[in-house]
Amino acid sequence: MPQSNKEIATRWFTEYWHNGNPEIVDELADDDLVFRYPMHGELHGPEPVKAMLVEFTEAFPDMSFDVVGDLIGEGDYVVGRWEGGGTHTGPAFSALPVGSLPANSGKKIHFTGTTVYRVIDGKIAEEIGEEGALTALQQLGVVPQP
C-alpha cells in the first residue's frame, strides 16, 4: 500500500505543483479533499483547489516545484520535502495572507516546504503543508525583512 500511495502522491505533486496542471485534481482528488498551507489557507473540495492553482500559475507563469529527496510512506500517509518558486509576471495578485502585488511586479520567490498527503482508496484526501511562507512573503516585499 505505501508504494502505490507514494506513486499517487508523486503523480499529484508532479502534475499539480511542477506542471501547474489543475486537471489532475479531477482525476486524483477525493470529493472531500482538505488542502491547507499557511499562504493559501484551508480549502475544501476539488474546485477551490483547482481555482487556487489557476490563479497562482496565472500570476507566476514560470512557477515550478520539485520534490527534494525521497518520499516517506506509511499507511495512508506520504510525506515529502520540496523546493521551488517563480517570477510574478502575470496579473495583480492578492491571494496572499498579507499584502498584494500589482500586475507584472517581477518579484521572484524561491522557498522550501514539507507536505503530508493522506491517500484513501487511490485518491488524495488531504494535502497539508508547511512552506517557507515568511521567506516567500519577504521576497515578494509584502513583509519587511529584518
Coordinates of C-alpha atoms in Angstrom, one line a residue:
M1 CA 0.0 0.0 0.0
P2 CA 2.6 2.7 0.9
Q3 CA 4.4 2.3 -2.5
S4 CA 1.2 2.8 -4.5
N5 CA 0.3 5.8 -2.3
K6 CA 3.8 7.2 -2.9
E7 CA 3.2 6.8 -6.7
I8 CA -0.2 8.6 -6.4
A9 CA 1.4 11.4 -4.3
T10 CA 4.3 11.7 -6.7
R11 CA 1.9 11.9 -9.7
W12 CA -0.2 14.5 -7.9
F13 CA 2.8 16.6 -6.9
T14 CA 4.4 16.4 -10.4
E15 CA 1.2 17.3 -12.3
Y16 CA -0.2 19.9 -9.8
W17 CA 2.8 21.7 -8.4
H18 CA 5.6 21.0 -11.0
N19 CA 3.5 21.2 -14.2
G20 CA 0.7 23.5 -12.9
N21 CA -2.0 21.2 -14.3
P22 CA -5.4 21.7 -12.5
E23 CA -6.9 18.7 -14.4
I24 CA -5.1 16.3 -12.1
V25 CA -7.5 17.4 -9.4
D26 CA -10.4 15.9 -11.3
E27 CA -8.6 12.6 -11.6
L28 CA -6.9 12.2 -8.2
A29 CA -8.7 14.3 -5.6
D30 CA -11.2 12.9 -3.2
D31 CA -14.5 14.8 -3.2
D32 CA -13.9 15.8 0.4
L33 CA -10.3 17.0 -0.2
V34 CA -8.8 19.1 2.5
F35 CA -5.9 21.3 1.4
R36 CA -4.0 23.5 3.8
Y37 CA -0.9 25.7 3.6
P38 CA -0.2 28.9 5.6
M39 CA -0.1 31.1 2.4
H40 CA -3.2 29.6 0.9
G41 CA -5.3 28.9 4.0
E42 CA -7.6 25.9 4.2
L43 CA -9.5 24.9 1.1
H44 CA -12.2 22.2 0.9
G45 CA -13.1 20.2 -2.1
P46 CA -11.6 20.0 -5.6
E47 CA -13.0 23.2 -7.2
P48 CA -11.3 25.7 -4.8
V49 CA -8.0 23.7 -5.0
K50 CA -8.2 24.0 -8.8
A51 CA -9.1 27.7 -8.7
M52 CA -6.1 28.4 -6.4
L53 CA -3.7 26.7 -8.8
V54 CA -5.1 28.6 -11.8
E55 CA -4.8 31.9 -10.0
F56 CA -1.3 31.1 -8.8
T57 CA 0.0 30.0 -12.2
E58 CA -1.5 33.0 -14.0
A59 CA 0.4 35.3 -11.6
F60 CA 3.6 33.2 -11.7
P61 CA 3.6 31.6 -15.1
D62 CA 7.1 30.0 -14.7
M63 CA 6.1 28.5 -11.3
S64 CA 7.6 25.1 -10.7
F65 CA 8.2 23.0 -7.6
D66 CA 10.3 19.8 -7.3
V67 CA 10.5 17.0 -4.7
V68 CA 13.8 17.0 -2.8
G69 CA 15.0 13.6 -1.7
D70 CA 12.9 10.5 -1.1
L71 CA 9.2 10.4 -0.2
I72 CA 8.3 8.6 3.0
G73 CA 5.2 6.4 3.0
E74 CA 3.5 4.8 6.0
G75 CA -0.1 3.5 5.8
D76 CA -2.3 6.2 4.3
Y77 CA 0.3 8.9 4.7
V78 CA 3.0 10.1 2.3
V79 CA 5.5 12.9 3.3
G80 CA 7.8 14.8 1.1
R81 CA 10.1 17.8 1.1
W82 CA 10.2 20.2 -1.9
E83 CA 11.6 23.4 -3.2
G84 CA 10.6 25.8 -6.0
G85 CA 9.1 29.2 -6.9
G86 CA 8.7 31.5 -9.8
T87 CA 8.5 35.1 -11.0
H88 CA 5.5 37.3 -10.8
T89 CA 4.9 38.4 -14.4
G90 CA 1.2 37.9 -14.5
P91 CA -1.9 39.9 -13.3
A92 CA -2.2 41.6 -10.0
F93 CA -2.1 39.0 -7.2
S94 CA -3.9 39.4 -3.8
A95 CA -4.2 35.7 -2.8
L96 CA -1.7 36.2 0.0
P97 CA -2.3 36.1 3.7
V98 CA -1.0 39.7 3.8
G99 CA -0.4 42.3 1.1
S100 CA -0.8 42.1 -2.6
L101 CA 1.2 42.5 -5.8
P102 CA 0.5 44.9 -8.7
A103 CA 0.4 43.3 -12.2
N104 CA 3.8 42.2 -13.5
S105 CA 5.8 43.1 -10.4
G106 CA 8.8 41.0 -11.5
K107 CA 9.2 39.8 -7.9
K108 CA 10.9 36.4 -7.6
I109 CA 10.3 33.8 -5.0
H110 CA 12.2 30.6 -4.1
F111 CA 11.3 28.7 -1.0
T112 CA 11.1 25.2 0.5
G113 CA 8.5 23.2 2.4
T114 CA 7.2 19.9 3.6
T115 CA 3.9 18.3 2.6
V116 CA 1.9 15.4 4.2
Y117 CA -0.6 13.7 1.9
R118 CA -3.3 11.3 3.1
V119 CA -4.3 8.9 0.3
I120 CA -7.5 7.0 0.7
D121 CA -8.7 4.4 -1.9
G122 CA -6.3 5.8 -4.5
K123 CA -7.4 9.5 -4.0
I124 CA -5.7 12.4 -2.3
A125 CA -7.9 13.1 0.7
E126 CA -5.6 15.7 2.4
E127 CA -2.7 17.8 1.4
I128 CA -1.4 19.6 4.5
G129 CA 1.8 21.5 4.0
E130 CA 4.2 23.9 5.8
E131 CA 6.0 26.1 3.4
G132 CA 8.6 28.8 3.9
A133 CA 5.8 31.4 3.9
L134 CA 7.7 34.1 5.7
T135 CA 10.6 33.7 3.2
A136 CA 8.3 33.9 0.2
L137 CA 6.4 36.9 1.6
Q138 CA 9.7 38.7 2.4
Q139 CA 10.9 38.0 -1.2
L140 CA 7.7 39.4 -2.6
G141 CA 8.2 42.6 -0.5
V142 CA 4.9 42.3 1.4
V143 CA 6.6 41.5 4.7
P144 CA 9.6 43.6 5.7
Q145 CA 13.0 41.8 6.0
P146 CA 14.8 42.3 9.3

